[in-house]
């Protein structure tokens, strides 16, 4: 399946599996590199989907039709 066809939740589950594999430490170097590359792709998919949602929320939140910034706040 293409990474872009995954939902945000599916991409996060796959990313978590990769992180678990890498954290175990028993992964051969070449496999670890492949996991890392796949993880970066999934991370980009998640980020792109969040940006898309942010843009949609900006449009929805503004009743006058003017685009105003809407920033997602990260928990600290």
C-alpha atoms as a PDB file:
ATOM      1  CA  UNK A   1       0.000   0.000   0.000  1.00  0.00           C
ATOM      2  CA  UNK A   2       1.210   3.502  -0.848  1.00  0.00           C
ATOM      3  CA  UNK A   3       2.015   5.616   2.232  1.00  0.00           C
ATOM      4  CA  UNK A   4      -0.253   8.418   0.956  1.00  0.00           C
ATOM      5  CA  UNK A   5      -3.228   6.017   0.907  1.00  0.00           C
ATOM      6  CA  UNK A   6      -2.889   5.401   4.641  1.00  0.00           C
ATOM      7  CA  UNK A   7      -5.076   7.247   7.096  1.00  0.00           C
ATOM      8  CA  UNK A   8      -3.330   9.315   9.753  1.00  0.00           C
ATOM      9  CA  UNK A   9      -4.110   6.642  12.346  1.00  0.00           C
ATOM     10  CA  UNK A  10      -2.802   3.814  10.142  1.00  0.00           C
ATOM     11  CA  UNK A  11       0.402   5.732   9.448  1.00  0.00           C
ATOM     12  CA  UNK A  12       0.899   6.339  13.181  1.00  0.00           C
ATOM     13  CA  UNK A  13       0.434   2.626  13.974  1.00  0.00           C
ATOM     14  CA  UNK A  14       3.028   1.702  11.335  1.00  0.00           C
ATOM     15  CA  UNK A  15       5.395   4.382  12.631  1.00  0.00           C
ATOM     16  CA  UNK A  16       5.018   3.074  16.196  1.00  0.00           C
ATOM     17  CA  UNK A  17       5.860  -0.466  15.013  1.00  0.00           C
ATOM     18  CA  UNK A  18       9.038   0.834  13.368  1.00  0.00           C
ATOM     19  CA  UNK A  19      10.049   2.737  16.488  1.00  0.00           C
ATOM     20  CA  UNK A  20       9.521  -0.402  18.610  1.00  0.00           C
ATOM     21  CA  UNK A  21      11.721  -2.431  16.244  1.00  0.00           C
ATOM     22  CA  UNK A  22      14.488   0.167  16.336  1.00  0.00           C
ATOM     23  CA  UNK A  23      14.293   0.512  20.121  1.00  0.00           C
ATOM     24  CA  UNK A  24      14.812  -3.240  20.567  1.00  0.00           C
ATOM     25  CA  UNK A  25      18.290  -2.819  19.121  1.00  0.00           C
ATOM     26  CA  UNK A  26      18.586  -6.307  17.620  1.00  0.00           C
ATOM     27  CA  UNK A  27      18.121  -5.039  14.067  1.00  0.00           C
ATOM     28  CA  UNK A  28      20.895  -5.507  11.493  1.00  0.00           C
ATOM     29  CA  UNK A  29      22.301  -2.215  10.209  1.00  0.00           C
ATOM     30  CA  UNK A  30      20.810  -2.482   6.699  1.00  0.00           C
ATOM     31  CA  UNK A  31      17.379  -3.347   8.118  1.00  0.00           C
ATOM     32  CA  UNK A  32      17.659  -0.455  10.590  1.00  0.00           C
ATOM     33  CA  UNK A  33      18.392   1.937   7.719  1.00  0.00           C
ATOM     34  CA  UNK A  34      15.342   0.637   5.840  1.00  0.00           C
ATOM     35  CA  UNK A  35      13.190   1.038   8.958  1.00  0.00           C
ATOM     36  CA  UNK A  36      14.509   4.575   9.408  1.00  0.00           C
ATOM     37  CA  UNK A  37      13.732   5.488   5.789  1.00  0.00           C
ATOM     38  CA  UNK A  38      10.225   4.019   6.058  1.00  0.00           C
ATOM     39  CA  UNK A  39       9.721   5.867   9.329  1.00  0.00           C
ATOM     40  CA  UNK A  40      10.715   9.171   7.751  1.00  0.00           C
ATOM     41  CA  UNK A  41       8.212   8.597   4.917  1.00  0.00           C
ATOM     42  CA  UNK A  42       5.450   7.801   7.411  1.00  0.00           C
ATOM     43  CA  UNK A  43       6.385  10.839   9.495  1.00  0.00           C
ATOM     44  CA  UNK A  44       6.036  13.037   6.411  1.00  0.00           C
ATOM     45  CA  UNK A  45       2.639  11.478   5.614  1.00  0.00           C
ATOM     46  CA  UNK A  46       1.440  12.278   9.149  1.00  0.00           C
ATOM     47  CA  UNK A  47       2.807  15.816   8.997  1.00  0.00           C
ATOM     48  CA  UNK A  48       1.210  16.453   5.582  1.00  0.00           C
ATOM     49  CA  UNK A  49      -2.145  15.186   6.837  1.00  0.00           C
ATOM     50  CA  UNK A  50      -1.934  17.456   9.901  1.00  0.00           C
ATOM     51  CA  UNK A  51      -1.121  20.455   7.696  1.00  0.00           C
ATOM     52  CA  UNK A  52      -4.118  19.593   5.503  1.00  0.00           C
ATOM     53  CA  UNK A  53      -6.393  19.443   8.563  1.00  0.00           C
ATOM     54  CA  UNK A  54      -4.960  22.732   9.820  1.00  0.00           C
ATOM     55  CA  UNK A  55      -5.762  24.407   6.488  1.00  0.00           C
ATOM     56  CA  UNK A  56      -9.317  23.025   6.543  1.00  0.00           C
ATOM     57  CA  UNK A  57      -9.807  24.204  10.128  1.00  0.00           C
ATOM     58  CA  UNK A  58      -8.613  27.687   9.178  1.00  0.00           C
ATOM     59  CA  UNK A  59     -11.313  27.878   6.515  1.00  0.00           C
ATOM     60  CA  UNK A  60     -14.022  26.423   8.764  1.00  0.00           C
ATOM     61  CA  UNK A  61     -13.221  28.648  11.752  1.00  0.00           C
ATOM     62  CA  UNK A  62     -13.434  31.869   9.767  1.00  0.00           C
ATOM     63  CA  UNK A  63     -17.051  32.798   9.140  1.00  0.00           C
ATOM     64  CA  UNK A  64     -16.262  35.889   7.033  1.00  0.00           C
ATOM     65  CA  UNK A  65     -14.413  33.905   4.384  1.00  0.00           C
ATOM     66  CA  UNK A  66     -11.086  35.595   5.132  1.00  0.00           C
ATOM     67  CA  UNK A  67      -8.282  33.212   5.936  1.00  0.00           C
ATOM     68  CA  UNK A  68      -6.795  33.817   9.364  1.00  0.00           C
ATOM     69  CA  UNK A  69      -3.967  31.767  10.873  1.00  0.00           C
ATOM     70  CA  UNK A  70      -5.003  28.798  12.971  1.00  0.00           C
ATOM     71  CA  UNK A  71      -2.086  27.170  14.735  1.00  0.00           C
ATOM     72  CA  UNK A  72      -2.228  23.739  16.308  1.00  0.00           C
ATOM     73  CA  UNK A  73      -0.696  24.004  19.762  1.00  0.00           C
ATOM     74  CA  UNK A  74       1.630  21.218  20.885  1.00  0.00           C
ATOM     75  CA  UNK A  75       1.373  20.018  24.453  1.00  0.00           C
ATOM     76  CA  UNK A  76       4.419  20.785  26.556  1.00  0.00           C
END
